[in-house]
PDB file of C-alpha atoms and ligand atoms in Angstrom:
ATOM      1  CA  UNK A   1      15.124  -4.690 -17.912  1.00  0.00           C
ATOM      2  CA  UNK A   2      16.378  -7.457 -15.543  1.00  0.00           C
ATOM      3  CA  UNK A   3      17.074 -10.836 -17.126  1.00  0.00           C
ATOM      4  CA  UNK A   4      14.309 -13.450 -16.754  1.00  0.00           C
ATOM      5  CA  UNK A   5      15.020 -15.942 -13.978  1.00  0.00           C
ATOM      6  CA  UNK A   6      12.152 -18.296 -14.802  1.00  0.00           C
ATOM      7  CA  UNK A   7      10.191 -19.603 -17.787  1.00  0.00           C
ATOM      8  CA  UNK A   8       7.625 -17.373 -19.526  1.00  0.00           C
ATOM      9  CA  UNK A   9       4.676 -18.861 -17.566  1.00  0.00           C
ATOM     10  CA  UNK A  10       6.154 -17.857 -14.212  1.00  0.00           C
ATOM     11  CA  UNK A  11       7.423 -14.513 -15.536  1.00  0.00           C
ATOM     12  CA  UNK A  12       3.898 -13.765 -16.746  1.00  0.00           C
ATOM     13  CA  UNK A  13       2.498 -14.688 -13.328  1.00  0.00           C
ATOM     14  CA  UNK A  14       4.968 -12.251 -11.735  1.00  0.00           C
ATOM     15  CA  UNK A  15       4.049  -9.478 -14.178  1.00  0.00           C
ATOM     16  CA  UNK A  16       0.324  -9.935 -13.487  1.00  0.00           C
ATOM     17  CA  UNK A  17       0.807 -10.022  -9.714  1.00  0.00           C
ATOM     18  CA  UNK A  18       2.871  -6.817  -9.948  1.00  0.00           C
ATOM     19  CA  UNK A  19      -0.229  -5.035 -11.305  1.00  0.00           C
ATOM     20  CA  UNK A  20      -2.105  -5.604  -8.051  1.00  0.00           C
ATOM     21  CA  UNK A  21      -2.369  -2.556  -5.774  1.00  0.00           C
ATOM     22  CA  UNK A  22       0.215  -2.616  -3.014  1.00  0.00           C
ATOM     23  CA  UNK A  23       2.473  -5.104  -4.827  1.00  0.00           C
ATOM     24  CA  UNK A  24       5.585  -3.812  -6.548  1.00  0.00           C
ATOM     25  CA  UNK A  25       7.861  -5.982  -8.741  1.00  0.00           C
ATOM     26  CA  UNK A  26       9.768  -7.328  -5.728  1.00  0.00           C
ATOM     27  CA  UNK A  27       6.724  -8.353  -3.683  1.00  0.00           C
ATOM     28  CA  UNK A  28       5.160  -9.798  -6.845  1.00  0.00           C
ATOM     29  CA  UNK A  29       8.226 -12.011  -7.296  1.00  0.00           C
ATOM     30  CA  UNK A  30       7.986 -13.092  -3.651  1.00  0.00           C
ATOM     31  CA  UNK A  31       4.228 -13.787  -3.986  1.00  0.00           C
ATOM     32  CA  UNK A  32       4.767 -15.784  -7.184  1.00  0.00           C
ATOM     33  CA  UNK A  33       7.446 -17.905  -5.552  1.00  0.00           C
ATOM     34  CA  UNK A  34       5.144 -18.487  -2.578  1.00  0.00           C
ATOM     35  CA  UNK A  35       2.353 -19.640  -4.918  1.00  0.00           C
ATOM     36  CA  UNK A  36       4.665 -21.901  -6.894  1.00  0.00           C
ATOM     37  CA  UNK A  37       5.946 -23.523  -3.726  1.00  0.00           C
ATOM     38  CA  UNK A  38       2.460 -24.042  -2.355  1.00  0.00           C
ATOM     39  CA  UNK A  39       0.726 -25.259  -5.468  1.00  0.00           C
ATOM     40  CA  UNK A  40      -1.672 -27.710  -3.820  1.00  0.00           C
ATOM     41  CA  UNK A  41      -2.918 -25.765  -0.811  1.00  0.00           C
ATOM     42  CA  UNK A  42      -2.772 -22.229  -2.226  1.00  0.00           C
ATOM     43  CA  UNK A  43      -2.300 -21.926  -5.970  1.00  0.00           C
ATOM     44  CA  UNK A  44      -5.026 -24.396  -6.915  1.00  0.00           C
ATOM     45  CA  UNK A  45      -7.688 -23.024  -4.533  1.00  0.00           C
ATOM     46  CA  UNK A  46      -6.763 -19.478  -5.597  1.00  0.00           C
ATOM     47  CA  UNK A  47      -7.110 -20.411  -9.257  1.00  0.00           C
ATOM     48  CA  UNK A  48     -10.563 -21.880  -8.726  1.00  0.00           C
ATOM     49  CA  UNK A  49     -11.620 -18.962  -6.475  1.00  0.00           C
ATOM     50  CA  UNK A  50     -10.593 -16.511  -9.214  1.00  0.00           C
ATOM     51  CA  UNK A  51     -12.455 -18.540 -11.824  1.00  0.00           C
ATOM     52  CA  UNK A  52     -15.615 -18.783  -9.693  1.00  0.00           C
ATOM     53  CA  UNK A  53     -15.581 -15.065  -8.915  1.00  0.00           C
ATOM     54  CA  UNK A  54     -14.913 -14.158 -12.542  1.00  0.00           C
ATOM     55  CA  UNK A  55     -17.884 -16.227 -13.717  1.00  0.00           C
ATOM     56  CA  UNK A  56     -20.305 -14.800 -11.174  1.00  0.00           C
ATOM     57  CA  UNK A  57     -19.392 -11.132 -10.638  1.00  0.00           C
ATOM     58  CA  UNK A  58     -22.299  -8.756 -11.318  1.00  0.00           C
ATOM     59  CA  UNK A  59     -23.198  -5.163 -10.545  1.00  0.00           C
ATOM     60  CA  UNK A  60     -26.089  -4.811  -8.115  1.00  0.00           C
ATOM     61  CA  UNK A  61     -28.835  -3.049 -10.062  1.00  0.00           C
ATOM     62  CA  UNK A  62     -30.177  -1.539  -6.860  1.00  0.00           C
ATOM     63  CA  UNK A  63     -27.088   0.087  -5.360  1.00  0.00           C
ATOM     64  CA  UNK A  64     -24.181  -0.309  -7.814  1.00  0.00           C
ATOM     65  CA  UNK A  65     -22.162  -2.570  -5.509  1.00  0.00           C
ATOM     66  CA  UNK A  66     -20.072  -5.398  -6.973  1.00  0.00           C
ATOM     67  CA  UNK A  67     -21.034  -8.893  -5.836  1.00  0.00           C
ATOM     68  CA  UNK A  68     -21.822 -12.358  -7.122  1.00  0.00           C
ATOM     69  CA  UNK A  69     -25.563 -11.839  -6.674  1.00  0.00           C
ATOM     70  CA  UNK A  70     -28.103  -9.190  -7.653  1.00  0.00           C
ATOM     71  CA  UNK A  71     -29.513  -7.695  -5.409  1.00  0.00           C
ATOM     72  CA  UNK A  72     -26.162  -7.761  -3.609  1.00  0.00           C
ATOM     73  CA  UNK A  73     -25.552  -9.255  -0.166  1.00  0.00           C
ATOM     74  CA  UNK A  74     -25.853  -5.826   1.486  1.00  0.00           C
ATOM     75  CA  UNK A  75     -29.124  -4.893  -0.257  1.00  0.00           C
ATOM     76  CA  UNK A  76     -30.617  -8.310   0.512  1.00  0.00           C
ATOM     77  CA  UNK A  77     -29.662  -8.156   4.215  1.00  0.00           C
ATOM     78  CA  UNK A  78     -32.983  -7.861   6.134  1.00  0.00           C
ATOM     79  CA  UNK A  79     -31.273  -6.507   9.277  1.00  0.00           C
ATOM     80  CA  UNK A  80     -30.214  -3.239   7.587  1.00  0.00           C
ATOM     81  CA  UNK A  81     -31.866   0.036   8.494  1.00  0.00           C
ATOM     82  CA  UNK A  82     -33.916   0.693   5.348  1.00  0.00           C
ATOM     83  CA  UNK A  83     -34.519   4.332   6.242  1.00  0.00           C
ATOM     84  CA  UNK A  84     -30.856   5.258   5.697  1.00  0.00           C
ATOM     85  CA  UNK A  85     -29.062   5.404   2.353  1.00  0.00           C
ATOM     86  CA  UNK A  86     -25.301   5.924   2.547  1.00  0.00           C
ATOM     87  CA  UNK A  87     -23.953   7.475  -0.640  1.00  0.00           C
ATOM     88  CA  UNK A  88     -20.373   6.520  -1.511  1.00  0.00           C
ATOM     89  CA  UNK A  89     -18.113   7.162  -4.469  1.00  0.00           C
ATOM     90  CA  UNK A  90     -16.828   3.619  -4.953  1.00  0.00           C
ATOM     91  CA  UNK A  91     -17.186   0.013  -3.862  1.00  0.00           C
ATOM     92  CA  UNK A  92     -13.841   0.443  -2.027  1.00  0.00           C
ATOM     93  CA  UNK A  93     -15.474   3.132   0.132  1.00  0.00           C
ATOM     94  CA  UNK A  94     -18.472   0.858   0.816  1.00  0.00           C
ATOM     95  CA  UNK A  95     -16.102  -1.901   1.938  1.00  0.00           C
ATOM     96  CA  UNK A  96     -14.149   0.571   4.099  1.00  0.00           C
ATOM     97  CA  UNK A  97     -17.339   1.686   5.897  1.00  0.00           C
ATOM     98  CA  UNK A  98     -18.422  -1.935   6.332  1.00  0.00           C
ATOM     99  CA  UNK A  99     -15.000  -2.741   7.824  1.00  0.00           C
ATOM    100  CA  UNK A 100     -15.668  -0.077  10.439  1.00  0.00           C
ATOM    101  CA  UNK A 101     -19.078  -1.665  11.074  1.00  0.00           C
ATOM    102  CA  UNK A 102     -20.486   1.749  11.919  1.00  0.00           C
ATOM    103  CA  UNK A 103     -22.971   2.261   9.091  1.00  0.00           C
ATOM    104  CA  UNK A 104     -26.299   0.511   9.755  1.00  0.00           C
ATOM    105  CA  UNK A 105     -28.066   1.497   6.516  1.00  0.00           C
ATOM    106  CA  UNK A 106     -28.019   0.453   2.903  1.00  0.00           C
ATOM    107  CA  UNK A 107     -25.663   1.961   0.324  1.00  0.00           C
ATOM    108  CA  UNK A 108     -25.675   3.715  -2.995  1.00  0.00           C
ATOM    109  CA  UNK A 109     -22.472   3.583  -5.071  1.00  0.00           C
ATOM    110  CA  UNK A 110     -22.094   6.538  -7.450  1.00  0.00           C
ATOM    111  CA  UNK A 111     -19.214   5.073  -9.449  1.00  0.00           C
ATOM    112  CA  UNK A 112     -17.175   8.293  -9.238  1.00  0.00           C
ATOM    113  CA  UNK A 113     -17.631  11.980  -8.504  1.00  0.00           C
ATOM    114  CA  UNK A 114     -18.626  14.919 -10.639  1.00  0.00           C
ATOM    115  CA  UNK A 115     -15.527  16.366 -12.247  1.00  0.00           C
ATOM    116  CA  UNK A 116     -16.119  19.104 -14.823  1.00  0.00           C
ATOM    117  CA  UNK A 117     -12.371  19.207 -15.628  1.00  0.00           C
ATOM    118  CA  UNK A 118     -12.388  15.510 -16.562  1.00  0.00           C
ATOM    119  CA  UNK A 119     -15.736  15.829 -18.346  1.00  0.00           C
ATOM    120  CA  UNK A 120     -17.602  13.690 -15.798  1.00  0.00           C
ATOM    121  CA  UNK A 121     -21.182  14.903 -15.449  1.00  0.00           C
ATOM    122  CA  UNK A 122     -24.293  13.593 -13.630  1.00  0.00           C
ATOM    123  CA  UNK A 123     -25.201  11.260 -16.502  1.00  0.00           C
ATOM    124  CA  UNK A 124     -21.876   9.446 -16.117  1.00  0.00           C
ATOM    125  CA  UNK A 125     -22.683   8.547 -12.505  1.00  0.00           C
ATOM    126  CA  UNK A 126     -25.339   6.397 -10.820  1.00  0.00           C
ATOM    127  CA  UNK A 127     -27.296   9.539  -9.809  1.00  0.00           C
ATOM    128  CA  UNK A 128     -30.651   9.129 -11.579  1.00  0.00           C
ATOM    129  CA  UNK A 129     -31.111   5.829  -9.755  1.00  0.00           C
ATOM    130  CA  UNK A 130     -30.210   7.515  -6.460  1.00  0.00           C
ATOM    131  CA  UNK A 131     -32.953  10.101  -6.929  1.00  0.00           C
ATOM    132  CA  UNK A 132     -35.410   7.283  -7.614  1.00  0.00           C
ATOM    133  CA  UNK A 133     -34.359   5.419  -4.457  1.00  0.00           C
ATOM    134  CA  UNK A 134     -34.472   8.586  -2.338  1.00  0.00           C
ATOM    135  CA  UNK A 135     -38.156   8.938  -3.292  1.00  0.00           C
ATOM    136  CA  UNK A 136     -39.034   5.528  -1.832  1.00  0.00           C
ATOM    137  CA  UNK A 137     -41.274   6.230   1.189  1.00  0.00           C
ATOM    138  CA  UNK A 138     -39.114   4.189   3.606  1.00  0.00           C
ATOM    139  CA  UNK A 139     -36.014   6.331   2.946  1.00  0.00           C
ATOM    140  CA  UNK A 140     -35.695   9.129   5.534  1.00  0.00           C
ATOM    141  CA  UNK A 141     -31.997  10.016   5.488  1.00  0.00           C
ATOM    142  CA  UNK A 142     -29.279  10.296   2.868  1.00  0.00           C
ATOM    143  CA  UNK A 143     -25.771  10.156   4.341  1.00  0.00           C
ATOM    144  CA  UNK A 144     -23.248  11.673   1.928  1.00  0.00           C
ATOM    145  CA  UNK A 145     -20.097   9.670   2.714  1.00  0.00           C
ATOM    146  CA  UNK A 146     -18.046  11.292  -0.031  1.00  0.00           C
ATOM    147  CA  UNK A 147     -14.367  12.155  -0.072  1.00  0.00           C
ATOM    148  CA  UNK A 148     -13.375  15.520   1.425  1.00  0.00           C
ATOM    149  CA  UNK A 149     -11.953  16.598  -1.941  1.00  0.00           C
ATOM    150  CA  UNK A 150     -13.147  19.389  -4.250  1.00  0.00           C
ATOM    151  CA  UNK A 151     -14.883  16.873  -6.545  1.00  0.00           C
ATOM    152  CA  UNK A 152     -16.384  15.001  -3.587  1.00  0.00           C
ATOM    153  CA  UNK A 153     -17.831  18.180  -2.134  1.00  0.00           C
ATOM    154  CA  UNK A 154     -19.081  19.414  -5.539  1.00  0.00           C
ATOM    155  CA  UNK A 155     -20.927  16.118  -5.856  1.00  0.00           C
ATOM    156  CA  UNK A 156     -22.330  16.436  -2.322  1.00  0.00           C
ATOM    157  CA  UNK A 157     -23.731  19.919  -3.117  1.00  0.00           C
ATOM    158  CA  UNK A 158     -25.211  18.704  -6.390  1.00  0.00           C
ATOM    159  CA  UNK A 159     -27.010  15.789  -4.697  1.00  0.00           C
ATOM    160  CA  UNK A 160     -28.222  18.038  -1.861  1.00  0.00           C
ATOM    161  CA  UNK A 161     -29.820  20.358  -4.446  1.00  0.00           C
ATOM    162  CA  UNK A 162     -31.576  17.385  -6.065  1.00  0.00           C
ATOM    163  CA  UNK A 163     -33.116  16.446  -2.696  1.00  0.00           C
ATOM    164  CA  UNK A 164     -34.719  19.846  -2.074  1.00  0.00           C
ATOM    165  CA  UNK A 165     -38.178  18.688  -3.166  1.00  0.00           C
ATOM    166  CA  UNK A 166     -38.115  15.603  -0.926  1.00  0.00           C
ATOM    167  CA  UNK A 167     -38.655  15.067   2.799  1.00  0.00           C
ATOM    168  CA  UNK A 168     -35.343  13.239   3.006  1.00  0.00           C
ATOM    169  CA  UNK A 169     -32.821  14.558   5.517  1.00  0.00           C
ATOM    170  CA  UNK A 170     -29.385  14.993   3.917  1.00  0.00           C
ATOM    171  CA  UNK A 171     -26.364  14.585   6.200  1.00  0.00           C
ATOM    172  CA  UNK A 172     -22.648  14.243   5.566  1.00  0.00           C
ATOM    173  CA  UNK A 173     -19.692  12.726   7.402  1.00  0.00           C
ATOM    174  CA  UNK A 174     -18.051  15.032   9.958  1.00  0.00           C
ATOM    175  CA  UNK A 175     -14.792  16.678   8.924  1.00  0.00           C
ATOM    176  CA  UNK A 176     -12.154  17.121  11.591  1.00  0.00           C
ATOM    177  CA  UNK A 177      -9.640  15.595  13.955  1.00  0.00           C
ATOM    178  CA  UNK A 178      -8.936  11.922  13.203  1.00  0.00           C
ATOM    179  CA  UNK A 179      -9.174   9.442  16.078  1.00  0.00           C
ATOM    180  CA  UNK A 180      -5.748   9.362  17.730  1.00  0.00           C
ATOM    181  CA  UNK A 181      -4.758  12.574  15.910  1.00  0.00           C
ATOM    182  CA  UNK A 182      -2.635  15.303  17.455  1.00  0.00           C
ATOM    183  CA  UNK A 183      -3.721  18.884  16.768  1.00  0.00           C
ATOM    184  CA  UNK A 184      -0.167  20.112  16.222  1.00  0.00           C
ATOM    185  CA  UNK A 185       0.209  17.811  13.182  1.00  0.00           C
ATOM    186  CA  UNK A 186      -3.052  18.710  11.432  1.00  0.00           C
ATOM    187  CA  UNK A 187      -3.256  21.014   8.425  1.00  0.00           C
ATOM    188  CA  UNK A 188      -5.146  24.312   8.710  1.00  0.00           C
ATOM    189  CA  UNK A 189      -8.076  23.126   6.562  1.00  0.00           C
ATOM    190  CA  UNK A 190      -8.715  20.130   8.830  1.00  0.00           C
ATOM    191  CA  UNK A 191      -8.363  22.213  11.982  1.00  0.00           C
ATOM    192  CA  UNK A 192     -10.792  24.892  10.857  1.00  0.00           C
ATOM    193  CA  UNK A 193     -13.272  22.229   9.683  1.00  0.00           C
ATOM    194  CA  UNK A 194     -12.978  20.599  13.127  1.00  0.00           C
ATOM    195  CA  UNK A 195     -13.744  23.888  14.870  1.00  0.00           C
ATOM    196  CA  UNK A 196     -16.745  24.527  12.607  1.00  0.00           C
ATOM    197  CA  UNK A 197     -18.086  20.970  13.155  1.00  0.00           C
ATOM    198  CA  UNK A 198     -17.626  21.031  16.950  1.00  0.00           C
ATOM    199  CA  UNK A 199     -20.203  19.048  18.920  1.00  0.00           C
ATOM    200  CA  UNK A 200     -21.539  19.283  22.510  1.00  0.00           C
ATOM    201  CA  UNK A 201     -19.439  17.276  24.955  1.00  0.00           C
TER     202      UNK A 201
HETATM  203 ZN1  LIG B   1     -26.899  -3.669  -3.683  1.00  0.00          ZN
END
């Protein structure tokens, strides 16, 4: 345990910052020092932004997204394609797809994936609500944007089975060569998935 170099208030700030993803103890120390030096133009606004967010954060009851309003900003956006529901595992995945700006529809956040080994079943996820939304007449397509892991694919199959009695088209993200990827560096699973998911040129 390194010796403390500052009073307990600053040491506590460093310890809390070190819990943030992507920040180890060294970057946390650097970030804390940066905040302390820039109290007026950074630390104070950050403190009030954290307080405001903390007071207002809610789960969207429609899609499971995290926001400061319910329905969330995405659900309330009138320019979204209401015929498409994009099913994601987590809010992080929703934000990632929004960063790409490629998904025109609305979302549904499951809050995890089915994982029999960890005891996570359908009732632990936001699935019942998904089935209800998929039955809304305006919904025509369900895009399963789930991770290409065993649990992600198990979940995708489970949801596909639930949609059998609906008219909704179920699609999933393509698996294959990443943009800018070189074939020689890809693993066999990715390569064979890319061959199976080939598209007309
Ligand atoms: Zn929402």
